[in-house]
JSON list of C-alpha atoms and ligand atoms in Angstrom, two decimals:
[
{"chain": "A", "resi": 21, "resn": "MET", "atom": "CA", "xyz": [67.17, -14.29, 8.86]},
{"chain": "A", "resi": 22, "resn": "PHE", "atom": "CA", "xyz": [65.77, -10.79, 9.21]},
{"chain": "A", "resi": 23, "resn": "VAL", "atom": "CA", "xyz": [62.88, -10.57, 11.68]},
{"chain": "A", "resi": 24, "resn": "LEU", "atom": "CA", "xyz": [60.99, -7.28, 11.42]},
{"chain": "A", "resi": 25, "resn": "VAL", "atom": "CA", "xyz": [58.37, -6.72, 14.12]},
{"chain": "A", "resi": 26, "resn": "ASN", "atom": "CA", "xyz": [55.62, -4.33, 13.05]},
{"chain": "A", "resi": 27, "resn": "LEU", "atom": "CA", "xyz": [53.79, -2.80, 16.02]},
{"chain": "A", "resi": 28, "resn": "LYS", "atom": "CA", "xyz": [50.98, -1.40, 13.81]},
{"chain": "A", "resi": 29, "resn": "THR", "atom": "CA", "xyz": [48.75, 0.65, 16.14]},
{"chain": "A", "resi": 30, "resn": "TYR", "atom": "CA", "xyz": [48.49, -2.09, 18.73]},
{"chain": "A", "resi": 31, "resn": "PRO", "atom": "CA", "xyz": [48.13, -0.82, 22.30]},
{"chain": "A", "resi": 32, "resn": "CYS", "atom": "CA", "xyz": [51.45, -2.30, 23.41]},
{"chain": "A", "resi": 33, "resn": "ASP", "atom": "CA", "xyz": [54.21, -0.34, 25.16]},
{"chain": "A", "resi": 34, "resn": "PRO", "atom": "CA", "xyz": [56.48, 0.44, 22.18]},
{"chain": "A", "resi": 35, "resn": "VAL", "atom": "CA", "xyz": [59.55, 1.08, 24.32]},
{"chain": "A", "resi": 36, "resn": "ALA", "atom": "CA", "xyz": [59.12, -2.16, 26.28]},
{"chain": "A", "resi": 37, "resn": "VAL", "atom": "CA", "xyz": [58.77, -4.17, 23.06]},
{"chain": "A", "resi": 38, "resn": "ALA", "atom": "CA", "xyz": [61.71, -2.30, 21.53]},
{"chain": "A", "resi": 39, "resn": "GLU", "atom": "CA", "xyz": [63.88, -3.17, 24.53]},
{"chain": "A", "resi": 40, "resn": "ALA", "atom": "CA", "xyz": [62.84, -6.81, 24.22]},
{"chain": "A", "resi": 41, "resn": "VAL", "atom": "CA", "xyz": [63.73, -6.81, 20.49]},
{"chain": "A", "resi": 42, "resn": "ARG", "atom": "CA", "xyz": [67.06, -5.13, 21.26]},
{"chain": "A", "resi": 43, "resn": "ASP", "atom": "CA", "xyz": [67.93, -7.61, 24.00]},
{"chain": "A", "resi": 44, "resn": "VAL", "atom": "CA", "xyz": [66.93, -10.74, 22.09]},
{"chain": "A", "resi": 45, "resn": "ASN", "atom": "CA", "xyz": [68.86, -9.43, 19.07]},
{"chain": "A", "resi": 46, "resn": "GLU", "atom": "CA", "xyz": [72.00, -9.67, 21.21]},
{"chain": "A", "resi": 47, "resn": "THR", "atom": "CA", "xyz": [71.44, -13.39, 21.74]},
{"chain": "A", "resi": 48, "resn": "THR", "atom": "CA", "xyz": [71.05, -14.53, 18.13]},
{"chain": "A", "resi": 49, "resn": "ASP", "atom": "CA", "xyz": [72.64, -14.48, 14.69]},
{"chain": "A", "resi": 50, "resn": "ALA", "atom": "CA", "xyz": [69.29, -13.34, 13.30]},
{"chain": "A", "resi": 51, "resn": "ARG", "atom": "CA", "xyz": [68.78, -9.63, 12.65]},
{"chain": "A", "resi": 52, "resn": "LEU", "atom": "CA", "xyz": [65.87, -8.20, 14.63]},
{"chain": "A", "resi": 53, "resn": "ALA", "atom": "CA", "xyz": [64.23, -4.82, 14.13]},
{"chain": "A", "resi": 54, "resn": "VAL", "atom": "CA", "xyz": [61.02, -3.09, 15.16]},
{"chain": "A", "resi": 55, "resn": "ALA", "atom": "CA", "xyz": [58.62, -0.78, 13.29]},
{"chain": "A", "resi": 56, "resn": "PRO", "atom": "CA", "xyz": [56.63, 1.39, 15.72]},
{"chain": "A", "resi": 57, "resn": "GLN", "atom": "CA", "xyz": [54.08, 4.09, 14.89]},
{"chain": "A", "resi": 58, "resn": "ALA", "atom": "CA", "xyz": [55.60, 7.32, 13.57]},
{"chain": "A", "resi": 59, "resn": "ALA", "atom": "CA", "xyz": [54.83, 9.11, 16.84]},
{"chain": "A", "resi": 60, "resn": "HIS", "atom": "CA", "xyz": [56.93, 6.55, 18.75]},
{"chain": "A", "resi": 61, "resn": "LEU", "atom": "CA", "xyz": [59.96, 6.42, 16.42]},
{"chain": "A", "resi": 62, "resn": "GLU", "atom": "CA", "xyz": [62.20, 8.64, 18.46]},
{"chain": "A", "resi": 63, "resn": "ARG", "atom": "CA", "xyz": [61.54, 6.99, 21.83]},
{"chain": "A", "resi": 64, "resn": "VAL", "atom": "CA", "xyz": [61.98, 3.55, 20.29]},
{"chain": "A", "resi": 65, "resn": "ALA", "atom": "CA", "xyz": [65.21, 4.48, 18.47]},
{"chain": "A", "resi": 66, "resn": "GLU", "atom": "CA", "xyz": [66.64, 5.81, 21.74]},
{"chain": "A", "resi": 67, "resn": "THR", "atom": "CA", "xyz": [66.60, 2.26, 23.13]},
{"chain": "A", "resi": 68, "resn": "GLY", "atom": "CA", "xyz": [69.28, 1.35, 20.60]},
{"chain": "A", "resi": 69, "resn": "VAL", "atom": "CA", "xyz": [67.09, -1.15, 18.74]},
{"chain": "A", "resi": 70, "resn": "GLU", "atom": "CA", "xyz": [67.16, -1.18, 14.93]},
{"chain": "A", "resi": 71, "resn": "THR", "atom": "CA", "xyz": [64.16, 1.03, 14.19]},
{"chain": "A", "resi": 72, "resn": "TRP", "atom": "CA", "xyz": [61.99, 1.08, 11.08]},
{"chain": "A", "resi": 73, "resn": "ALA", "atom": "CA", "xyz": [59.12, 3.31, 10.01]},
{"chain": "A", "resi": 74, "resn": "GLN", "atom": "CA", "xyz": [55.82, 1.75, 8.97]},
{"chain": "A", "resi": 75, "resn": "HIS", "atom": "CA", "xyz": [55.41, 4.09, 6.00]},
{"chain": "A", "resi": 76, "resn": "VAL", "atom": "CA", "xyz": [56.83, 7.09, 4.17]},
{"chain": "A", "resi": 77, "resn": "ASP", "atom": "CA", "xyz": [55.00, 9.20, 1.62]},
{"chain": "A", "resi": 78, "resn": "PRO", "atom": "CA", "xyz": [56.17, 9.99, -1.94]},
{"chain": "A", "resi": 79, "resn": "ILE", "atom": "CA", "xyz": [56.87, 13.61, -1.09]},
{"chain": "A", "resi": 80, "resn": "ASP", "atom": "CA", "xyz": [59.68, 16.10, -0.56]},
{"chain": "A", "resi": 81, "resn": "TYR", "atom": "CA", "xyz": [59.90, 19.01, 1.92]},
{"chain": "A", "resi": 82, "resn": "GLY", "atom": "CA", "xyz": [57.00, 21.42, 1.42]},
{"chain": "A", "resi": 83, "resn": "SER", "atom": "CA", "xyz": [53.23, 21.70, 1.57]},
{"chain": "A", "resi": 84, "resn": "ASN", "atom": "CA", "xyz": [52.25, 18.16, 2.58]},
{"chain": "A", "resi": 85, "resn": "THR", "atom": "CA", "xyz": [50.09, 18.37, 5.71]},
{"chain": "A", "resi": 86, "resn": "GLY", "atom": "CA", "xyz": [49.71, 15.06, 7.52]},
{"chain": "A", "resi": 87, "resn": "HIS", "atom": "CA", "xyz": [52.29, 13.20, 5.46]},
{"chain": "A", "resi": 88, "resn": "ALA", "atom": "CA", "xyz": [55.37, 11.24, 6.55]},
{"chain": "A", "resi": 89, "resn": "LEU", "atom": "CA", "xyz": [58.53, 12.79, 5.11]},
{"chain": "A", "resi": 90, "resn": "ALA", "atom": "CA", "xyz": [61.39, 10.31, 4.70]},
{"chain": "A", "resi": 91, "resn": "GLU", "atom": "CA", "xyz": [63.98, 12.77, 6.02]},
{"chain": "A", "resi": 92, "resn": "SER", "atom": "CA", "xyz": [61.96, 13.36, 9.21]},
{"chain": "A", "resi": 93, "resn": "VAL", "atom": "CA", "xyz": [61.54, 9.66, 9.76]},
{"chain": "A", "resi": 94, "resn": "ALA", "atom": "CA", "xyz": [65.31, 9.21, 9.38]},
{"chain": "A", "resi": 95, "resn": "GLU", "atom": "CA", "xyz": [65.98, 12.12, 11.72]},
{"chain": "A", "resi": 96, "resn": "ALA", "atom": "CA", "xyz": [63.74, 10.47, 14.31]},
{"chain": "A", "resi": 97, "resn": "GLY", "atom": "CA", "xyz": [66.06, 7.46, 14.22]},
{"chain": "A", "resi": 98, "resn": "ALA", "atom": "CA", "xyz": [64.60, 5.11, 11.61]},
{"chain": "A", "resi": 99, "resn": "VAL", "atom": "CA", "xyz": [67.08, 3.27, 9.39]},
{"chain": "A", "resi": 100, "resn": "GLY", "atom": "CA", "xyz": [64.47, 1.71, 7.14]},
{"chain": "A", "resi": 101, "resn": "THR", "atom": "CA", "xyz": [60.82, 1.83, 6.19]},
{"chain": "A", "resi": 102, "resn": "LEU", "atom": "CA", "xyz": [57.99, -0.39, 5.09]},
{"chain": "A", "resi": 103, "resn": "ILE", "atom": "CA", "xyz": [56.19, 0.83, 1.99]},
{"chain": "A", "resi": 104, "resn": "ASN", "atom": "CA", "xyz": [52.77, -0.27, 0.71]},
{"chain": "A", "resi": 105, "resn": "HIS", "atom": "CA", "xyz": [51.85, -2.38, 3.72]},
{"chain": "A", "resi": 106, "resn": "SER", "atom": "CA", "xyz": [48.53, -4.14, 3.20]},
{"chain": "A", "resi": 107, "resn": "GLU", "atom": "CA", "xyz": [47.00, -1.70, 5.69]},
{"chain": "A", "resi": 108, "resn": "GLN", "atom": "CA", "xyz": [48.54, 1.35, 3.96]},
{"chain": "A", "resi": 109, "resn": "ARG", "atom": "CA", "xyz": [48.16, 0.59, 0.26]},
{"chain": "A", "resi": 110, "resn": "LEU", "atom": "CA", "xyz": [49.62, 2.92, -2.39]},
{"chain": "A", "resi": 111, "resn": "LYS", "atom": "CA", "xyz": [49.27, 3.22, -6.15]},
{"chain": "A", "resi": 112, "resn": "LEU", "atom": "CA", "xyz": [52.23, 1.91, -8.15]},
{"chain": "A", "resi": 113, "resn": "ALA", "atom": "CA", "xyz": [53.46, 5.42, -8.96]},
{"chain": "A", "resi": 114, "resn": "ASP", "atom": "CA", "xyz": [53.32, 6.32, -5.28]},
{"chain": "A", "resi": 115, "resn": "ILE", "atom": "CA", "xyz": [55.19, 3.18, -4.27]},
{"chain": "A", "resi": 116, "resn": "ASP", "atom": "CA", "xyz": [57.89, 4.24, -6.71]},
{"chain": "A", "resi": 117, "resn": "GLY", "atom": "CA", "xyz": [57.88, 7.76, -5.25]},
{"chain": "A", "resi": 118, "resn": "SER", "atom": "CA", "xyz": [58.10, 6.42, -1.70]},
{"chain": "A", "resi": 119, "resn": "VAL", "atom": "CA", "xyz": [61.03, 4.15, -2.61]},
{"chain": "A", "resi": 120, "resn": "GLN", "atom": "CA", "xyz": [62.80, 7.15, -4.12]},
{"chain": "A", "resi": 121, "resn": "ALA", "atom": "CA", "xyz": [62.02, 9.33, -1.11]},
{"chain": "A", "resi": 122, "resn": "ALA", "atom": "CA", "xyz": [63.35, 6.64, 1.23]},
{"chain": "A", "resi": 123, "resn": "ARG", "atom": "CA", "xyz": [66.51, 6.27, -0.84]},
{"chain": "A", "resi": 124, "resn": "ARG", "atom": "CA", "xyz": [67.02, 10.05, -0.77]},
{"chain": "A", "resi": 125, "resn": "ALA", "atom": "CA", "xyz": [66.97, 9.85, 3.05]},
{"chain": "A", "resi": 126, "resn": "ASP", "atom": "CA", "xyz": [69.21, 6.74, 3.15]},
{"chain": "A", "resi": 127, "resn": "LEU", "atom": "CA", "xyz": [66.44, 4.53, 4.49]},
{"chain": "A", "resi": 128, "resn": "GLU", "atom": "CA", "xyz": [66.44, 0.83, 3.70]},
{"chain": "A", "resi": 129, "resn": "THR", "atom": "CA", "xyz": [63.21, -0.22, 2.01]},
{"chain": "A", "resi": 130, "resn": "VAL", "atom": "CA", "xyz": [60.85, -3.19, 2.19]},
{"chain": "A", "resi": 131, "resn": "VAL", "atom": "CA", "xyz": [57.95, -2.94, -0.25]},
{"chain": "A", "resi": 132, "resn": "CYS", "atom": "CA", "xyz": [55.02, -5.14, 0.73]},
{"chain": "A", "resi": 133, "resn": "ALA", "atom": "CA", "xyz": [52.74, -6.88, -1.76]},
{"chain": "A", "resi": 134, "resn": "ASN", "atom": "CA", "xyz": [49.73, -9.20, -1.68]},
{"chain": "A", "resi": 135, "resn": "ASN", "atom": "CA", "xyz": [50.86, -11.84, -4.12]},
{"chain": "A", "resi": 136, "resn": "PRO", "atom": "CA", "xyz": [53.72, -12.96, -6.42]},
{"chain": "A", "resi": 137, "resn": "ALA", "atom": "CA", "xyz": [52.55, -10.85, -9.39]},
{"chain": "A", "resi": 138, "resn": "GLN", "atom": "CA", "xyz": [52.67, -7.70, -7.25]},
{"chain": "A", "resi": 139, "resn": "ILE", "atom": "CA", "xyz": [56.02, -8.83, -5.86]},
{"chain": "A", "resi": 140, "resn": "GLY", "atom": "CA", "xyz": [57.43, -8.78, -9.40]},
{"chain": "A", "resi": 141, "resn": "ALA", "atom": "CA", "xyz": [56.13, -5.25, -9.93]},
{"chain": "A", "resi": 142, "resn": "ALA", "atom": "CA", "xyz": [57.47, -4.14, -6.55]},
{"chain": "A", "resi": 143, "resn": "ALA", "atom": "CA", "xyz": [60.90, -5.68, -7.20]},
{"chain": "A", "resi": 144, "resn": "ALA", "atom": "CA", "xyz": [61.11, -3.75, -10.48]},
{"chain": "A", "resi": 145, "resn": "LEU", "atom": "CA", "xyz": [61.08, -0.51, -8.47]},
{"chain": "A", "resi": 146, "resn": "GLY", "atom": "CA", "xyz": [64.45, -1.40, -6.96]},
{"chain": "A", "resi": 147, "resn": "PRO", "atom": "CA", "xyz": [63.76, -1.60, -3.22]},
{"chain": "A", "resi": 148, "resn": "ASP", "atom": "CA", "xyz": [66.18, -3.42, -0.92]},
{"chain": "A", "resi": 149, "resn": "ALA", "atom": "CA", "xyz": [63.56, -6.07, -0.24]},
{"chain": "A", "resi": 150, "resn": "VAL", "atom": "CA", "xyz": [59.99, -7.04, -0.94]},
{"chain": "A", "resi": 151, "resn": "ALA", "atom": "CA", "xyz": [57.60, -8.79, 1.46]},
{"chain": "A", "resi": 152, "resn": "VAL", "atom": "CA", "xyz": [54.74, -11.02, 0.38]},
{"chain": "A", "resi": 153, "resn": "GLU", "atom": "CA", "xyz": [51.79, -10.99, 2.78]},
{"chain": "A", "resi": 154, "resn": "PRO", "atom": "CA", "xyz": [48.46, -12.56, 1.77]},
{"chain": "A", "resi": 155, "resn": "PRO", "atom": "CA", "xyz": [46.02, -10.13, 3.43]},
{"chain": "A", "resi": 156, "resn": "GLU", "atom": "CA", "xyz": [43.56, -12.85, 4.40]},
{"chain": "A", "resi": 157, "resn": "LEU", "atom": "CA", "xyz": [46.18, -14.49, 6.65]},
{"chain": "A", "resi": 158, "resn": "ILE", "atom": "CA", "xyz": [47.29, -11.32, 8.45]},
{"chain": "A", "resi": 159, "resn": "GLY", "atom": "CA", "xyz": [46.55, -11.51, 12.17]},
{"chain": "A", "resi": 160, "resn": "THR", "atom": "CA", "xyz": [45.16, -15.06, 11.94]},
{"chain": "A", "resi": 161, "resn": "GLY", "atom": "CA", "xyz": [48.01, -16.95, 13.59]},
{"chain": "A", "resi": 162, "resn": "THR", "atom": "CA", "xyz": [48.00, -19.31, 10.59]},
{"chain": "A", "resi": 163, "resn": "PRO", "atom": "CA", "xyz": [51.41, -18.87, 8.97]},
{"chain": "A", "resi": 164, "resn": "VAL", "atom": "CA", "xyz": [51.67, -18.17, 5.27]},
{"chain": "A", "resi": 165, "resn": "SER", "atom": "CA", "xyz": [54.43, -20.79, 5.06]},
{"chain": "A", "resi": 166, "resn": "GLN", "atom": "CA", "xyz": [51.89, -23.42, 6.09]},
{"chain": "A", "resi": 167, "resn": "ALA", "atom": "CA", "xyz": [48.61, -22.13, 4.62]},
{"chain": "A", "resi": 168, "resn": "ASP", "atom": "CA", "xyz": [50.05, -21.11, 1.27]},
{"chain": "A", "resi": 169, "resn": "PRO", "atom": "CA", "xyz": [53.70, -22.17, 0.82]},
{"chain": "A", "resi": 170, "resn": "ASP", "atom": "CA", "xyz": [53.42, -21.75, -2.96]},
{"chain": "A", "resi": 171, "resn": "VAL", "atom": "CA", "xyz": [52.84, -18.04, -2.56]},
{"chain": "A", "resi": 172, "resn": "VAL", "atom": "CA", "xyz": [56.21, -17.68, -0.82]},
{"chain": "A", "resi": 173, "resn": "GLU", "atom": "CA", "xyz": [58.11, -19.77, -3.38]},
{"chain": "A", "resi": 174, "resn": "ASP", "atom": "CA", "xyz": [56.37, -18.01, -6.27]},
{"chain": "A", "resi": 175, "resn": "ALA", "atom": "CA", "xyz": [57.21, -14.63, -4.72]},
{"chain": "A", "resi": 176, "resn": "VAL", "atom": "CA", "xyz": [60.88, -15.62, -4.39]},
{"chain": "A", "resi": 177, "resn": "ASN", "atom": "CA", "xyz": [60.92, -16.67, -8.06]},
{"chain": "A", "resi": 178, "resn": "ALA", "atom": "CA", "xyz": [59.05, -13.55, -9.18]},
{"chain": "A", "resi": 179, "resn": "ALA", "atom": "CA", "xyz": [61.52, -11.26, -7.42]},
{"chain": "A", "resi": 180, "resn": "ALA", "atom": "CA", "xyz": [64.55, -13.22, -8.68]},
{"chain": "A", "resi": 181, "resn": "GLY", "atom": "CA", "xyz": [63.19, -13.02, -12.23]},
{"chain": "A", "resi": 182, "resn": "VAL", "atom": "CA", "xyz": [63.17, -9.24, -12.02]},
{"chain": "A", "resi": 183, "resn": "ASP", "atom": "CA", "xyz": [66.14, -8.36, -9.83]},
{"chain": "A", "resi": 184, "resn": "SER", "atom": "CA", "xyz": [68.28, -10.92, -8.06]},
{"chain": "A", "resi": 185, "resn": "GLU", "atom": "CA", "xyz": [69.57, -8.24, -5.66]},
{"chain": "A", "resi": 186, "resn": "VAL", "atom": "CA", "xyz": [66.15, -7.76, -4.09]},
{"chain": "A", "resi": 187, "resn": "SER", "atom": "CA", "xyz": [65.64, -10.02, -1.10]},
{"chain": "A", "resi": 188, "resn": "VAL", "atom": "CA", "xyz": [62.27, -11.48, -0.21]},
{"chain": "A", "resi": 189, "resn": "LEU", "atom": "CA", "xyz": [60.55, -11.55, 3.15]},
{"chain": "A", "resi": 190, "resn": "CYS", "atom": "CA", "xyz": [57.23, -13.15, 3.91]},
{"chain": "A", "resi": 191, "resn": "GLY", "atom": "CA", "xyz": [54.63, -12.38, 6.52]},
{"chain": "A", "resi": 192, "resn": "ALA", "atom": "CA", "xyz": [51.14, -13.04, 7.87]},
{"chain": "A", "resi": 193, "resn": "GLY", "atom": "CA", "xyz": [50.33, -15.34, 10.73]},
{"chain": "A", "resi": 194, "resn": "ILE", "atom": "CA", "xyz": [53.95, -15.96, 11.75]},
{"chain": "A", "resi": 195, "resn": "SER", "atom": "CA", "xyz": [54.37, -16.51, 15.47]},
{"chain": "A", "resi": 196, "resn": "THR", "atom": "CA", "xyz": [56.72, -19.43, 16.13]},
{"chain": "A", "resi": 197, "resn": "GLY", "atom": "CA", "xyz": [60.31, -20.38, 15.44]},
{"chain": "A", "resi": 198, "resn": "ASP", "atom": "CA", "xyz": [59.08, -23.22, 13.22]},
{"chain": "A", "resi": 199, "resn": "ASP", "atom": "CA", "xyz": [57.21, -20.65, 11.10]},
{"chain": "A", "resi": 200, "resn": "VAL", "atom": "CA", "xyz": [60.43, -18.66, 10.65]},
{"chain": "A", "resi": 201, "resn": "VAL", "atom": "CA", "xyz": [62.40, -21.79, 9.73]},
{"chain": "A", "resi": 202, "resn": "ALA", "atom": "CA", "xyz": [59.69, -22.82, 7.25]},
{"chain": "A", "resi": 203, "resn": "ALA", "atom": "CA", "xyz": [59.83, -19.36, 5.66]},
{"chain": "A", "resi": 204, "resn": "GLY", "atom": "CA", "xyz": [63.59, -19.73, 5.24]},
{"chain": "A", "resi": 205, "resn": "GLU", "atom": "CA", "xyz": [63.19, -23.17, 3.67]},
{"chain": "A", "resi": 206, "resn": "LEU", "atom": "CA", "xyz": [60.83, -21.66, 1.10]},
{"chain": "A", "resi": 207, "resn": "GLY", "atom": "CA", "xyz": [63.52, -19.15, 0.12]},
{"chain": "A", "resi": 208, "resn": "ALA", "atom": "CA", "xyz": [62.57, -16.12, 2.21]},
{"chain": "A", "resi": 209, "resn": "GLU", "atom": "CA", "xyz": [65.45, -14.19, 3.76]},
{"chain": "A", "resi": 210, "resn": "GLY", "atom": "CA", "xyz": [63.31, -12.83, 6.53]},
{"chain": "A", "resi": 211, "resn": "VAL", "atom": "CA", "xyz": [59.87, -12.47, 8.04]},
{"chain": "A", "resi": 212, "resn": "LEU", "atom": "CA", "xyz": [57.53, -9.64, 8.82]},
{"chain": "A", "resi": 213, "resn": "LEU", "atom": "CA", "xyz": [55.29, -10.18, 11.81]},
{"chain": "A", "resi": 214, "resn": "ALA", "atom": "CA", "xyz": [53.13, -8.24, 14.22]},
{"chain": "A", "resi": 215, "resn": "SER", "atom": "CA", "xyz": [50.54, -9.82, 16.50]},
{"chain": "A", "resi": 216, "resn": "GLY", "atom": "CA", "xyz": [52.74, -12.74, 17.59]},
{"chain": "A", "resi": 217, "resn": "VAL", "atom": "CA", "xyz": [54.94, -10.24, 19.43]},
{"chain": "A", "resi": 218, "resn": "ALA", "atom": "CA", "xyz": [52.93, -7.03, 19.81]},
{"chain": "A", "resi": 219, "resn": "LYS", "atom": "CA", "xyz": [49.95, -8.85, 21.34]},
{"chain": "A", "resi": 220, "resn": "ALA", "atom": "CA", "xyz": [51.98, -11.33, 23.38]},
{"chain": "A", "resi": 221, "resn": "ASP", "atom": "CA", "xyz": [51.72, -11.21, 27.19]},
{"chain": "A", "resi": 222, "resn": "ASP", "atom": "CA", "xyz": [55.49, -11.64, 27.29]},
{"chain": "A", "resi": 223, "resn": "PRO", "atom": "CA", "xyz": [57.11, -10.17, 24.14]},
{"chain": "A", "resi": 224, "resn": "THR", "atom": "CA", "xyz": [60.59, -11.27, 25.25]},
{"chain": "A", "resi": 225, "resn": "ALA", "atom": "CA", "xyz": [59.52, -14.90, 25.52]},
{"chain": "A", "resi": 226, "resn": "ALA", "atom": "CA", "xyz": [57.72, -14.66, 22.16]},
{"chain": "A", "resi": 227, "resn": "LEU", "atom": "CA", "xyz": [60.86, -13.27, 20.51]},
{"chain": "A", "resi": 228, "resn": "GLU", "atom": "CA", "xyz": [63.12, -15.85, 22.14]},
{"chain": "A", "resi": 229, "resn": "ALA", "atom": "CA", "xyz": [60.88, -18.63, 20.82]},
{"chain": "A", "resi": 230, "resn": "LEU", "atom": "CA", "xyz": [60.95, -17.09, 17.35]},
{"chain": "A", "resi": 231, "resn": "VAL", "atom": "CA", "xyz": [64.73, -17.06, 17.05]},
{"chain": "A", "resi": 232, "resn": "ASP", "atom": "CA", "xyz": [65.43, -20.20, 19.10]},
{"chain": "A", "resi": 233, "resn": "PRO", "atom": "CA", "xyz": [65.66, -22.61, 16.14]},
{"chain": "A", "resi": 234, "resn": "LEU", "atom": "CA", "xyz": [67.70, -20.25, 13.96]},
{"chain": "B", "resi": 328, "resn": "G3P", "atom": "O1", "xyz": [53.36, -6.36, 8.99]},
{"chain": "B", "resi": 328, "resn": "G3P", "atom": "C1", "xyz": [53.21, -7.66, 9.41]},
{"chain": "B", "resi": 328, "resn": "G3P", "atom": "C2", "xyz": [51.81, -8.06, 9.43]},
{"chain": "B", "resi": 328, "resn": "G3P", "atom": "O2", "xyz": [50.98, -7.55, 8.47]},
{"chain": "B", "resi": 328, "resn": "G3P", "atom": "C3", "xyz": [51.55, -9.49, 9.73]},
{"chain": "B", "resi": 328, "resn": "G3P", "atom": "O3", "xyz": [50.74, -9.43, 10.83]},
{"chain": "B", "resi": 328, "resn": "G3P", "atom": "O4", "xyz": [49.79, -10.18, 12.93]},
{"chain": "B", "resi": 328, "resn": "G3P", "atom": "O5", "xyz": [49.85, -11.72, 10.96]},
{"chain": "B", "resi": 328, "resn": "G3P", "atom": "O6", "xyz": [51.96, -11.16, 12.16]},
{"chain": "B", "resi": 328, "resn": "G3P", "atom": "P1", "xyz": [50.58, -10.71, 11.76]}
]
């Protein structure tokens, strides 16, 4: 299972969480990675953890004040990027442009979507993976695998119907090892989570509990 920890703009210490993700990654067969804010990419990547960006824009080098250029994100140490997170929504054409920009910079891509129909559209753009996250469950602590298991299964089927090479992650409310196992049983190849680790008093313990049953 792929476990991608999104730090959003939570007031956690990004390097401390990155070190925890790096260390727990050593103890498990699961693949763990962290997505800090753009401003923290370099410091986080220096810890040796697998580092992801939270977003890249559909742009190339040039006149793009305030945008995130895929090449710069890669240079800062990211090996992958989220695109179209629920908190950073893009139009379909811009999702396509961001996937292409990420590919140009050799970044792995996870395109997020709200529901199975959007997952199908996202999969058609040829990312490495898609992630279904019902927005109403984000940050609630109620896992999508429990509150709405059909949405995960339907997302897996929607992606497979479009492109069987695109893997499917799920996210929203995931905070325990049982949640990760349940996501896997529904066909997800990984999970995307944030508050369960970024807001934990002890991120290492939270991560250990997440991967313990895997
Ligand atoms: O990117 C993951 C995120 O949107 C889910 O957040 O806090 O419900 O794990 P959370």
